[in-house]
């Protein structure tokens, strides 16, 4: 139904910035939540940020540094990441969560923060 493709990952220096994009295609149910999750090696998946109907939710470790936004005309969600830290290194996944509890996931994009 829904296909998600992430882009924009790569290598950044500590204190630097990256901007991730997630383009959605296919049938998108109304009032779905879109967001970003990440998983570092050897760790559990954790919330980065979600958005629905203008409401924003951020993981505690990224508050004040990351910003989630949407372009409805392009069916795209973005994640602006500033003041990056080495602990932000992870695979970042785009997610759509429907009101019926169905999840759709992108393939993931690698973010590495290192000097």
PDB file of N, CA and C in Angstrom:
ATOM      1  N   UNK A   1       0.813  -1.207   0.000  1.00  0.00           N
ATOM      2  CA  UNK A   1       0.000   0.000   0.000  1.00  0.00           C
ATOM      3  C   UNK A   1       0.850   1.262   0.000  1.00  0.00           C
ATOM      4  N   UNK A   2       1.630   1.433   1.052  1.00  0.00           N
ATOM      5  CA  UNK A   2       2.474   2.610   1.206  1.00  0.00           C
ATOM      6  C   UNK A   2       3.931   2.202   1.079  1.00  0.00           C
ATOM      7  N   UNK A   3       4.657   2.926   0.257  1.00  0.00           N
ATOM      8  CA  UNK A   3       6.091   2.726   0.118  1.00  0.00           C
ATOM      9  C   UNK A   3       6.821   3.982   0.554  1.00  0.00           C
ATOM     10  N   UNK A   4       7.878   3.790   1.329  1.00  0.00           N
ATOM     11  CA  UNK A   4       8.641   4.895   1.885  1.00  0.00           C
ATOM     12  C   UNK A   4      10.104   4.743   1.497  1.00  0.00           C
ATOM     13  N   UNK A   5      10.693   5.823   1.017  1.00  0.00           N
ATOM     14  CA  UNK A   5      12.084   5.817   0.599  1.00  0.00           C
ATOM     15  C   UNK A   5      12.809   6.972   1.274  1.00  0.00           C
ATOM     16  N   UNK A   6      13.815   6.641   2.089  1.00  0.00           N
ATOM     17  CA  UNK A   6      14.599   7.656   2.779  1.00  0.00           C
ATOM     18  C   UNK A   6      15.818   8.057   1.952  1.00  0.00           C
ATOM     19  N   UNK A   7      16.285   9.268   2.184  1.00  0.00           N
ATOM     20  CA  UNK A   7      17.508   9.747   1.566  1.00  0.00           C
ATOM     21  C   UNK A   7      18.105  10.839   2.443  1.00  0.00           C
ATOM     22  N   UNK A   8      19.350  11.186   2.180  1.00  0.00           N
ATOM     23  CA  UNK A   8      19.999  12.280   2.875  1.00  0.00           C
ATOM     24  C   UNK A   8      20.975  11.876   3.952  1.00  0.00           C
ATOM     25  N   UNK A   9      21.078  10.589   4.233  1.00  0.00           N
ATOM     26  CA  UNK A   9      22.032  10.149   5.227  1.00  0.00           C
ATOM     27  C   UNK A   9      23.458  10.267   4.723  1.00  0.00           C
ATOM     28  N   UNK A  10      24.394  10.097   5.636  1.00  0.00           N
ATOM     29  CA  UNK A  10      25.794  10.189   5.282  1.00  0.00           C
ATOM     30  C   UNK A  10      26.652  10.444   6.492  1.00  0.00           C
ATOM     31  N   UNK A  11      27.817  11.013   6.246  1.00  0.00           N
ATOM     32  CA  UNK A  11      28.796  11.295   7.288  1.00  0.00           C
ATOM     33  C   UNK A  11      28.764  12.768   7.658  1.00  0.00           C
ATOM     34  N   UNK A  12      28.732  13.039   8.949  1.00  0.00           N
ATOM     35  CA  UNK A  12      28.788  14.399   9.455  1.00  0.00           C
ATOM     36  C   UNK A  12      29.773  14.474  10.610  1.00  0.00           C
ATOM     37  N   UNK A  13      30.342  15.649  10.804  1.00  0.00           N
ATOM     38  CA  UNK A  13      31.225  15.889  11.935  1.00  0.00           C
ATOM     39  C   UNK A  13      30.411  16.278  13.162  1.00  0.00           C
ATOM     40  N   UNK A  14      30.944  16.019  14.360  1.00  0.00           N
ATOM     41  CA  UNK A  14      30.250  16.489  15.560  1.00  0.00           C
ATOM     42  C   UNK A  14      29.975  17.986  15.480  1.00  0.00           C
ATOM     43  N   UNK A  15      28.746  18.370  15.804  1.00  0.00           N
ATOM     44  CA  UNK A  15      28.320  19.749  15.686  1.00  0.00           C
ATOM     45  C   UNK A  15      27.763  20.116  14.336  1.00  0.00           C
ATOM     46  N   UNK A  16      27.871  19.214  13.365  1.00  0.00           N
ATOM     47  CA  UNK A  16      27.381  19.474  12.024  1.00  0.00           C
ATOM     48  C   UNK A  16      25.907  19.186  11.871  1.00  0.00           C
ATOM     49  N   UNK A  17      25.441  19.223  10.614  1.00  0.00           N
ATOM     50  CA  UNK A  17      24.026  19.064  10.313  1.00  0.00           C
ATOM     51  C   UNK A  17      23.812  18.133   9.134  1.00  0.00           C
ATOM     52  N   UNK A  18      22.676  17.469   9.132  1.00  0.00           N
ATOM     53  CA  UNK A  18      22.192  16.682   8.010  1.00  0.00           C
ATOM     54  C   UNK A  18      20.691  16.864   7.911  1.00  0.00           C
ATOM     55  N   UNK A  19      20.157  16.678   6.708  1.00  0.00           N
ATOM     56  CA  UNK A  19      18.722  16.769   6.475  1.00  0.00           C
ATOM     57  C   UNK A  19      18.261  15.495   5.776  1.00  0.00           C
ATOM     58  N   UNK A  20      17.407  14.738   6.450  1.00  0.00           N
ATOM     59  CA  UNK A  20      16.863  13.506   5.902  1.00  0.00           C
ATOM     60  C   UNK A  20      15.515  13.773   5.243  1.00  0.00           C
ATOM     61  N   UNK A  21      15.236  13.032   4.181  1.00  0.00           N
ATOM     62  CA  UNK A  21      13.961  13.123   3.489  1.00  0.00           C
ATOM     63  C   UNK A  21      13.343  11.739   3.381  1.00  0.00           C
ATOM     64  N   UNK A  22      12.025  11.694   3.414  1.00  0.00           N
ATOM     65  CA  UNK A  22      11.282  10.451   3.237  1.00  0.00           C
ATOM     66  C   UNK A  22      10.122  10.722   2.302  1.00  0.00           C
ATOM     67  N   UNK A  23      10.168  10.128   1.119  1.00  0.00           N
ATOM     68  CA  UNK A  23       9.120  10.292   0.127  1.00  0.00           C
ATOM     69  C   UNK A  23       8.155   9.120   0.187  1.00  0.00           C
ATOM     70  N   UNK A  24       6.872   9.422   0.297  1.00  0.00           N
ATOM     71  CA  UNK A  24       5.836   8.398   0.385  1.00  0.00           C
ATOM     72  C   UNK A  24       5.100   8.270  -0.943  1.00  0.00           C
ATOM     73  N   UNK A  25       4.785   7.039  -1.304  1.00  0.00           N
ATOM     74  CA  UNK A  25       3.993   6.771  -2.491  1.00  0.00           C
ATOM     75  C   UNK A  25       2.973   5.688  -2.181  1.00  0.00           C
ATOM     76  N   UNK A  26       1.961   5.582  -3.039  1.00  0.00           N
ATOM     77  CA  UNK A  26       0.903   4.623  -2.807  1.00  0.00           C
ATOM     78  C   UNK A  26      -0.236   5.229  -2.006  1.00  0.00           C
ATOM     79  N   UNK A  27      -1.108   4.380  -1.525  1.00  0.00           N
ATOM     80  CA  UNK A  27      -2.279   4.816  -0.788  1.00  0.00           C
ATOM     81  C   UNK A  27      -1.912   5.197   0.632  1.00  0.00           C
ATOM     82  N   UNK A  28      -2.104   6.462   0.959  1.00  0.00           N
ATOM     83  CA  UNK A  28      -1.795   6.971   2.293  1.00  0.00           C
ATOM     84  C   UNK A  28      -3.091   7.209   3.062  1.00  0.00           C
ATOM     85  N   UNK A  29      -3.352   6.414   4.091  1.00  0.00           N
ATOM     86  CA  UNK A  29      -4.576   6.621   4.873  1.00  0.00           C
ATOM     87  C   UNK A  29      -4.584   7.991   5.540  1.00  0.00           C
ATOM     88  N   UNK A  30      -5.765   8.569   5.661  1.00  0.00           N
ATOM     89  CA  UNK A  30      -5.898   9.873   6.292  1.00  0.00           C
ATOM     90  C   UNK A  30      -5.569   9.795   7.776  1.00  0.00           C
ATOM     91  N   UNK A  31      -5.035  10.886   8.294  1.00  0.00           N
ATOM     92  CA  UNK A  31      -4.729  11.034   9.716  1.00  0.00           C
ATOM     93  C   UNK A  31      -3.683  10.039  10.211  1.00  0.00           C
ATOM     94  N   UNK A  32      -2.817   9.612   9.319  1.00  0.00           N
ATOM     95  CA  UNK A  32      -1.722   8.754   9.730  1.00  0.00           C
ATOM     96  C   UNK A  32      -0.617   9.577  10.377  1.00  0.00           C
ATOM     97  N   UNK A  33       0.078   8.940  11.287  1.00  0.00           N
ATOM     98  CA  UNK A  33       1.258   9.545  11.883  1.00  0.00           C
ATOM     99  C   UNK A  33       2.475   9.215  11.031  1.00  0.00           C
ATOM    100  N   UNK A  34       3.301  10.203  10.766  1.00  0.00           N
ATOM    101  CA  UNK A  34       4.568   9.986  10.081  1.00  0.00           C
ATOM    102  C   UNK A  34       5.697  10.362  11.027  1.00  0.00           C
ATOM    103  N   UNK A  35       6.782   9.612  10.938  1.00  0.00           N
ATOM    104  CA  UNK A  35       7.867   9.922  11.848  1.00  0.00           C
ATOM    105  C   UNK A  35       9.155   9.219  11.505  1.00  0.00           C
ATOM    106  N   UNK A  36      10.118   9.413  12.388  1.00  0.00           N
ATOM    107  CA  UNK A  36      11.445   8.849  12.251  1.00  0.00           C
ATOM    108  C   UNK A  36      11.822   8.076  13.502  1.00  0.00           C
ATOM    109  N   UNK A  37      12.408   6.913  13.298  1.00  0.00           N
ATOM    110  CA  UNK A  37      12.979   6.102  14.350  1.00  0.00           C
ATOM    111  C   UNK A  37      14.411   5.751  13.966  1.00  0.00           C
ATOM    112  N   UNK A  38      15.190   5.361  14.936  1.00  0.00           N
ATOM    113  CA  UNK A  38      16.568   5.000  14.638  1.00  0.00           C
ATOM    114  C   UNK A  38      16.996   3.803  15.475  1.00  0.00           C
ATOM    115  N   UNK A  39      18.004   3.107  14.973  1.00  0.00           N
ATOM    116  CA  UNK A  39      18.563   1.967  15.674  1.00  0.00           C
ATOM    117  C   UNK A  39      20.076   1.972  15.520  1.00  0.00           C
ATOM    118  N   UNK A  40      20.759   2.098  16.628  1.00  0.00           N
ATOM    119  CA  UNK A  40      22.212   2.037  16.649  1.00  0.00           C
ATOM    120  C   UNK A  40      22.651   0.586  16.798  1.00  0.00           C
ATOM    121  N   UNK A  41      23.870   0.267  16.379  1.00  0.00           N
ATOM    122  CA  UNK A  41      24.352  -1.107  16.505  1.00  0.00           C
ATOM    123  C   UNK A  41      24.277  -1.616  17.940  1.00  0.00           C
ATOM    124  N   UNK A  42      23.684  -2.790  18.114  1.00  0.00           N
ATOM    125  CA  UNK A  42      23.582  -3.390  19.428  1.00  0.00           C
ATOM    126  C   UNK A  42      22.562  -2.762  20.344  1.00  0.00           C
ATOM    127  N   UNK A  43      21.741  -1.855  19.844  1.00  0.00           N
ATOM    128  CA  UNK A  43      20.760  -1.178  20.669  1.00  0.00           C
ATOM    129  C   UNK A  43      19.354  -1.359  20.106  1.00  0.00           C
ATOM    130  N   UNK A  44      18.357  -1.057  20.929  1.00  0.00           N
ATOM    131  CA  UNK A  44      16.970  -1.147  20.522  1.00  0.00           C
ATOM    132  C   UNK A  44      16.576   0.060  19.682  1.00  0.00           C
ATOM    133  N   UNK A  45      15.550  -0.129  18.871  1.00  0.00           N
ATOM    134  CA  UNK A  45      15.001   0.979  18.108  1.00  0.00           C
ATOM    135  C   UNK A  45      14.418   2.025  19.054  1.00  0.00           C
ATOM    136  N   UNK A  46      14.625   3.289  18.734  1.00  0.00           N
ATOM    137  CA  UNK A  46      14.113   4.353  19.579  1.00  0.00           C
ATOM    138  C   UNK A  46      13.441   5.439  18.757  1.00  0.00           C
ATOM    139  N   UNK A  47      12.522   6.123  19.394  1.00  0.00           N
ATOM    140  CA  UNK A  47      11.809   7.230  18.764  1.00  0.00           C
ATOM    141  C   UNK A  47      12.743   8.401  18.536  1.00  0.00           C
ATOM    142  N   UNK A  48      12.655   8.998  17.351  1.00  0.00           N
ATOM    143  CA  UNK A  48      13.326  10.256  17.065  1.00  0.00           C
ATOM    144  C   UNK A  48      12.304  11.395  17.056  1.00  0.00           C
ATOM    145  N   UNK A  49      11.318  11.302  16.168  1.00  0.00           N
ATOM    146  CA  UNK A  49      10.296  12.341  16.073  1.00  0.00           C
ATOM    147  C   UNK A  49       9.109  11.824  15.288  1.00  0.00           C
ATOM    148  N   UNK A  50       7.910  12.288  15.634  1.00  0.00           N
ATOM    149  CA  UNK A  50       6.691  11.976  14.887  1.00  0.00           C
ATOM    150  C   UNK A  50       5.854  13.230  14.734  1.00  0.00           C
ATOM    151  N   UNK A  51       4.962  13.203  13.751  1.00  0.00           N
ATOM    152  CA  UNK A  51       4.063  14.329  13.521  1.00  0.00           C
ATOM    153  C   UNK A  51       2.731  13.836  12.968  1.00  0.00           C
ATOM    154  N   UNK A  52       1.650  14.443  13.431  1.00  0.00           N
ATOM    155  CA  UNK A  52       0.314  14.184  12.937  1.00  0.00           C
ATOM    156  C   UNK A  52      -0.558  15.396  13.245  1.00  0.00           C
ATOM    157  N   UNK A  53      -1.203  15.914  12.213  1.00  0.00           N
ATOM    158  CA  UNK A  53      -2.140  17.027  12.364  1.00  0.00           C
ATOM    159  C   UNK A  53      -1.513  18.212  13.092  1.00  0.00           C
ATOM    160  N   UNK A  54      -0.246  18.457  12.825  1.00  0.00           N
ATOM    161  CA  UNK A  54       0.438  19.578  13.430  1.00  0.00           C
ATOM    162  C   UNK A  54       1.040  19.315  14.793  1.00  0.00           C
ATOM    163  N   UNK A  55       0.718  18.191  15.394  1.00  0.00           N
ATOM    164  CA  UNK A  55       1.292  17.837  16.689  1.00  0.00           C
ATOM    165  C   UNK A  55       2.652  17.180  16.487  1.00  0.00           C
ATOM    166  N   UNK A  56       3.629  17.606  17.278  1.00  0.00           N
ATOM    167  CA  UNK A  56       4.988  17.106  17.172  1.00  0.00           C
ATOM    168  C   UNK A  56       5.396  16.376  18.441  1.00  0.00           C
ATOM    169  N   UNK A  57       6.148  15.305  18.265  1.00  0.00           N
ATOM    170  CA  UNK A  57       6.636  14.526  19.385  1.00  0.00           C
ATOM    171  C   UNK A  57       8.089  14.153  19.122  1.00  0.00           C
ATOM    172  N   UNK A  58       8.966  14.439  20.096  1.00  0.00           N
ATOM    173  CA  UNK A  58      10.388  14.189  19.936  1.00  0.00           C
ATOM    174  C   UNK A  58      10.913  13.286  21.035  1.00  0.00           C
ATOM    175  N   UNK A  59      11.873  12.467  20.665  1.00  0.00           N
ATOM    176  CA  UNK A  59      12.598  11.731  21.672  1.00  0.00           C
ATOM    177  C   UNK A  59      13.401  12.682  22.541  1.00  0.00           C
ATOM    178  N   UNK A  60      13.555  12.319  23.799  1.00  0.00           N
ATOM    179  CA  UNK A  60      14.188  13.213  24.756  1.00  0.00           C
ATOM    180  C   UNK A  60      15.611  13.591  24.345  1.00  0.00           C
ATOM    181  N   UNK A  61      16.335  12.672  23.758  1.00  0.00           N
ATOM    182  CA  UNK A  61      17.733  12.914  23.435  1.00  0.00           C
ATOM    183  C   UNK A  61      17.943  13.852  22.255  1.00  0.00           C
ATOM    184  N   UNK A  62      16.890  14.144  21.485  1.00  0.00           N
ATOM    185  CA  UNK A  62      17.045  14.992  20.302  1.00  0.00           C
ATOM    186  C   UNK A  62      16.305  16.313  20.424  1.00  0.00           C
ATOM    187  N   UNK A  63      15.582  16.531  21.502  1.00  0.00           N
ATOM    188  CA  UNK A  63      14.832  17.770  21.675  1.00  0.00           C
ATOM    189  C   UNK A  63      15.766  18.976  21.644  1.00  0.00           C
ATOM    190  N   UNK A  64      15.353  19.979  20.878  1.00  0.00           N
ATOM    191  CA  UNK A  64      16.155  21.182  20.744  1.00  0.00           C
ATOM    192  C   UNK A  64      17.206  21.106  19.665  1.00  0.00           C
ATOM    193  N   UNK A  65      17.454  19.922  19.117  1.00  0.00           N
ATOM    194  CA  UNK A  65      18.465  19.754  18.075  1.00  0.00           C
ATOM    195  C   UNK A  65      17.873  19.318  16.734  1.00  0.00           C
ATOM    196  N   UNK A  66      16.846  18.477  16.768  1.00  0.00           N
ATOM    197  CA  UNK A  66      16.220  17.959  15.553  1.00  0.00           C
ATOM    198  C   UNK A  66      14.855  18.602  15.358  1.00  0.00           C
ATOM    199  N   UNK A  67      14.446  18.734  14.090  1.00  0.00           N
ATOM    200  CA  UNK A  67      13.149  19.276  13.748  1.00  0.00           C
ATOM    201  C   UNK A  67      12.506  18.432  12.659  1.00  0.00           C
ATOM    202  N   UNK A  68      11.276  17.981  12.903  1.00  0.00           N
ATOM    203  CA  UNK A  68      10.529  17.235  11.902  1.00  0.00           C
ATOM    204  C   UNK A  68       9.561  18.180  11.198  1.00  0.00           C
ATOM    205  N   UNK A  69       9.379  17.990   9.898  1.00  0.00           N
ATOM    206  CA  UNK A  69       8.462  18.809   9.121  1.00  0.00           C
ATOM    207  C   UNK A  69       7.893  17.996   7.971  1.00  0.00           C
ATOM    208  N   UNK A  70       6.806  18.498   7.382  1.00  0.00           N
ATOM    209  CA  UNK A  70       6.141  17.797   6.287  1.00  0.00           C
ATOM    210  C   UNK A  70       5.838  18.756   5.153  1.00  0.00           C
ATOM    211  N   UNK A  71       5.916  18.237   3.944  1.00  0.00           N
ATOM    212  CA  UNK A  71       5.474  18.935   2.752  1.00  0.00           C
ATOM    213  C   UNK A  71       4.360  18.088   2.159  1.00  0.00           C
ATOM    214  N   UNK A  72       3.122  18.456   2.443  1.00  0.00           N
ATOM    215  CA  UNK A  72       1.986  17.645   2.026  1.00  0.00           C
ATOM    216  C   UNK A  72       1.854  17.565   0.505  1.00  0.00           C
ATOM    217  N   UNK A  73       2.226  18.628  -0.198  1.00  0.00           N
ATOM    218  CA  UNK A  73       2.138  18.624  -1.650  1.00  0.00           C
ATOM    219  C   UNK A  73       3.067  17.590  -2.266  1.00  0.00           C
ATOM    220  N   UNK A  74       4.173  17.307  -1.603  1.00  0.00           N
ATOM    221  CA  UNK A  74       5.148  16.340  -2.105  1.00  0.00           C
ATOM    222  C   UNK A  74       5.070  14.991  -1.400  1.00  0.00           C
ATOM    223  N   UNK A  75       4.148  14.860  -0.441  1.00  0.00           N
ATOM    224  CA  UNK A  75       4.041  13.636   0.350  1.00  0.00           C
ATOM    225  C   UNK A  75       5.396  13.233   0.930  1.00  0.00           C
ATOM    226  N   UNK A  76       6.056  14.201   1.509  1.00  0.00           N
ATOM    227  CA  UNK A  76       7.405  14.001   2.007  1.00  0.00           C
ATOM    228  C   UNK A  76       7.527  14.529   3.434  1.00  0.00           C
ATOM    229  N   UNK A  77       8.231  13.787   4.255  1.00  0.00           N
ATOM    230  CA  UNK A  77       8.535  14.217   5.610  1.00  0.00           C
ATOM    231  C   UNK A  77      10.042  14.383   5.729  1.00  0.00           C
ATOM    232  N   UNK A  78      10.467  15.382   6.488  1.00  0.00           N
ATOM    233  CA  UNK A  78      11.875  15.710   6.621  1.00  0.00           C
ATOM    234  C   UNK A  78      12.310  15.638   8.081  1.00  0.00           C
ATOM    235  N   UNK A  79      13.583  15.452   8.260  1.00  0.00           N
ATOM    236  CA  UNK A  79      14.184  15.532   9.584  1.00  0.00           C
ATOM    237  C   UNK A  79      15.454  16.368   9.476  1.00  0.00           C
ATOM    238  N   UNK A  80      15.392  17.582  10.012  1.00  0.00           N
ATOM    239  CA  UNK A  80      16.560  18.447  10.067  1.00  0.00           C
ATOM    240  C   UNK A  80      17.314  18.152  11.350  1.00  0.00           C
ATOM    241  N   UNK A  81      18.558  17.735  11.227  1.00  0.00           N
ATOM    242  CA  UNK A  81      19.368  17.337  12.363  1.00  0.00           C
ATOM    243  C   UNK A  81      20.524  18.321  12.516  1.00  0.00           C
ATOM    244  N   UNK A  82      20.528  19.046  13.609  1.00  0.00           N
ATOM    245  CA  UNK A  82      21.574  20.004  13.913  1.00  0.00           C
ATOM    246  C   UNK A  82      22.320  19.591  15.171  1.00  0.00           C
ATOM    247  N   UNK A  83      23.478  20.200  15.364  1.00  0.00           N
ATOM    248  CA  UNK A  83      24.298  19.924  16.548  1.00  0.00           C
ATOM    249  C   UNK A  83      24.489  18.427  16.758  1.00  0.00           C
ATOM    250  N   UNK A  84      24.859  17.740  15.700  1.00  0.00           N
ATOM    251  CA  UNK A  84      24.969  16.289  15.749  1.00  0.00           C
ATOM    252  C   UNK A  84      26.056  15.832  16.711  1.00  0.00           C
ATOM    253  N   UNK A  85      25.783  14.706  17.340  1.00  0.00           N
ATOM    254  CA  UNK A  85      26.688  14.090  18.292  1.00  0.00           C
ATOM    255  C   UNK A  85      27.038  12.688  17.827  1.00  0.00           C
ATOM    256  N   UNK A  86      28.178  12.155  18.251  1.00  0.00           N
ATOM    257  CA  UNK A  86      28.518  10.777  17.871  1.00  0.00           C
ATOM    258  C   UNK A  86      27.433   9.768  18.249  1.00  0.00           C
ATOM    259  N   UNK A  87      26.734   9.997  19.348  1.00  0.00           N
ATOM    260  CA  UNK A  87      25.688   9.079  19.762  1.00  0.00           C
ATOM    261  C   UNK A  87      24.454   9.122  18.872  1.00  0.00           C
ATOM    262  N   UNK A  88      24.398  10.057  17.920  1.00  0.00           N
ATOM    263  CA  UNK A  88      23.333  10.070  16.926  1.00  0.00           C
ATOM    264  C   UNK A  88      23.582   9.072  15.808  1.00  0.00           C
ATOM    265  N   UNK A  89      24.752   8.467  15.782  1.00  0.00           N
ATOM    266  CA  UNK A  89      25.076   7.486  14.757  1.00  0.00           C
ATOM    267  C   UNK A  89      24.111   6.303  14.830  1.00  0.00           C
ATOM    268  N   UNK A  90      23.425   6.028  13.719  1.00  0.00           N
ATOM    269  CA  UNK A  90      22.421   4.971  13.680  1.00  0.00           C
ATOM    270  C   UNK A  90      21.877   4.858  12.270  1.00  0.00           C
ATOM    271  N   UNK A  91      21.087   3.818  12.047  1.00  0.00           N
ATOM    272  CA  UNK A  91      20.276   3.730  10.845  1.00  0.00           C
ATOM    273  C   UNK A  91      18.937   4.384  11.159  1.00  0.00           C
ATOM    274  N   UNK A  92      18.543   5.340  10.348  1.00  0.00           N
ATOM    275  CA  UNK A  92      17.310   6.080  10.555  1.00  0.00           C
ATOM    276  C   UNK A  92      16.234   5.566   9.611  1.00  0.00           C
ATOM    277  N   UNK A  93      15.062   5.266  10.175  1.00  0.00           N
ATOM    278  CA  UNK A  93      13.959   4.684   9.425  1.00  0.00           C
ATOM    279  C   UNK A  93      12.754   5.611   9.418  1.00  0.00           C
ATOM    280  N   UNK A  94      12.184   5.807   8.252  1.00  0.00           N
ATOM    281  CA  UNK A  94      10.926   6.525   8.122  1.00  0.00           C
ATOM    282  C   UNK A  94       9.773   5.574   8.428  1.00  0.00           C
ATOM    283  N   UNK A  95       8.737   6.089   9.079  1.00  0.00           N
ATOM    284  CA  UNK A  95       7.618   5.259   9.509  1.00  0.00           C
ATOM    285  C   UNK A  95       6.290   5.955   9.266  1.00  0.00           C
ATOM    286  N   UNK A  96       5.309   5.180   8.826  1.00  0.00           N
ATOM    287  CA  UNK A  96       3.915   5.612   8.779  1.00  0.00           C
ATOM    288  C   UNK A  96       3.116   4.680   9.670  1.00  0.00           C
ATOM    289  N   UNK A  97       2.341   5.247  10.572  1.00  0.00           N
ATOM    290  CA  UNK A  97       1.505   4.478  11.496  1.00  0.00           C
ATOM    291  C   UNK A  97       0.062   4.922  11.317  1.00  0.00           C
ATOM    292  N   UNK A  98      -0.802   3.991  10.900  1.00  0.00           N
ATOM    293  CA  UNK A  98      -2.193   4.322  10.630  1.00  0.00           C
ATOM    294  C   UNK A  98      -3.025   4.265  11.898  1.00  0.00           C
ATOM    295  N   UNK A  99      -4.222   4.848  11.820  1.00  0.00           N
ATOM    296  CA  UNK A  99      -5.148   4.798  12.952  1.00  0.00           C
ATOM    297  C   UNK A  99      -5.547   3.371  13.292  1.00  0.00           C
ATOM    298  N   UNK A 100      -5.497   2.481  12.309  1.00  0.00           N
ATOM    299  CA  UNK A 100      -5.797   1.082  12.547  1.00  0.00           C
ATOM    300  C   UNK A 100      -4.641   0.287  13.109  1.00  0.00           C
ATOM    301  N   UNK A 101      -3.510   0.931  13.356  1.00  0.00           N
ATOM    302  CA  UNK A 101      -2.373   0.266  13.969  1.00  0.00           C
ATOM    303  C   UNK A 101      -1.429  -0.424  13.004  1.00  0.00           C
ATOM    304  N   UNK A 102      -1.510  -0.097  11.720  1.00  0.00           N
ATOM    305  CA  UNK A 102      -0.627  -0.683  10.725  1.00  0.00           C
ATOM    306  C   UNK A 102       0.600   0.193  10.537  1.00  0.00           C
ATOM    307  N   UNK A 103       1.765  -0.434  10.489  1.00  0.00           N
ATOM    308  CA  UNK A 103       3.027   0.272  10.308  1.00  0.00           C
ATOM    309  C   UNK A 103       3.632  -0.009   8.948  1.00  0.00           C
ATOM    310  N   UNK A 104       4.178   1.027   8.334  1.00  0.00           N
ATOM    311  CA  UNK A 104       4.947   0.927   7.108  1.00  0.00           C
ATOM    312  C   UNK A 104       6.321   1.516   7.363  1.00  0.00           C
ATOM    313  N   UNK A 105       7.345   0.877   6.802  1.00  0.00           N
ATOM    314  CA  UNK A 105       8.718   1.281   7.069  1.00  0.00           C
ATOM    315  C   UNK A 105       9.513   1.461   5.794  1.00  0.00           C
ATOM    316  N   UNK A 106      10.397   2.443   5.805  1.00  0.00           N
ATOM    317  CA  UNK A 106      11.358   2.593   4.738  1.00  0.00           C
ATOM    318  C   UNK A 106      12.527   1.649   4.924  1.00  0.00           C
ATOM    319  N   UNK A 107      13.451   1.679   3.980  1.00  0.00           N
ATOM    320  CA  UNK A 107      14.589   0.765   4.020  1.00  0.00           C
ATOM    321  C   UNK A 107      15.684   1.212   4.982  1.00  0.00           C
ATOM    322  N   UNK A 108      15.640   2.456   5.397  1.00  0.00           N
ATOM    323  CA  UNK A 108      16.628   2.995   6.311  1.00  0.00           C
ATOM    324  C   UNK A 108      17.748   3.725   5.599  1.00  0.00           C
ATOM    325  N   UNK A 109      18.302   4.711   6.269  1.00  0.00           N
ATOM    326  CA  UNK A 109      19.449   5.444   5.753  1.00  0.00           C
ATOM    327  C   UNK A 109      20.461   5.638   6.877  1.00  0.00           C
ATOM    328  N   UNK A 110      21.717   5.384   6.574  1.00  0.00           N
ATOM    329  CA  UNK A 110      22.770   5.418   7.586  1.00  0.00           C
ATOM    330  C   UNK A 110      23.204   6.850   7.863  1.00  0.00           C
ATOM    331  N   UNK A 111      23.276   7.184   9.141  1.00  0.00           N
ATOM    332  CA  UNK A 111      23.839   8.454   9.602  1.00  0.00           C
ATOM    333  C   UNK A 111      25.022   8.143  10.498  1.00  0.00           C
ATOM    334  N   UNK A 112      26.168   8.678  10.157  1.00  0.00           N
ATOM    335  CA  UNK A 112      27.376   8.480  10.944  1.00  0.00           C
ATOM    336  C   UNK A 112      27.938   9.831  11.344  1.00  0.00           C
ATOM    337  N   UNK A 113      28.164  10.010  12.632  1.00  0.00           N
ATOM    338  CA  UNK A 113      28.725  11.252  13.167  1.00  0.00           C
ATOM    339  C   UNK A 113      30.073  10.913  13.784  1.00  0.00           C
ATOM    340  N   UNK A 114      31.117  11.424  13.185  1.00  0.00           N
ATOM    341  CA  UNK A 114      32.465  11.085  13.618  1.00  0.00           C
ATOM    342  C   UNK A 114      33.434  12.172  13.187  1.00  0.00           C
ATOM    343  N   UNK A 115      34.477  12.352  13.979  1.00  0.00           N
ATOM    344  CA  UNK A 115      35.534  13.283  13.626  1.00  0.00           C
ATOM    345  C   UNK A 115      36.629  12.613  12.811  1.00  0.00           C
TER     346      UNK A 115
END
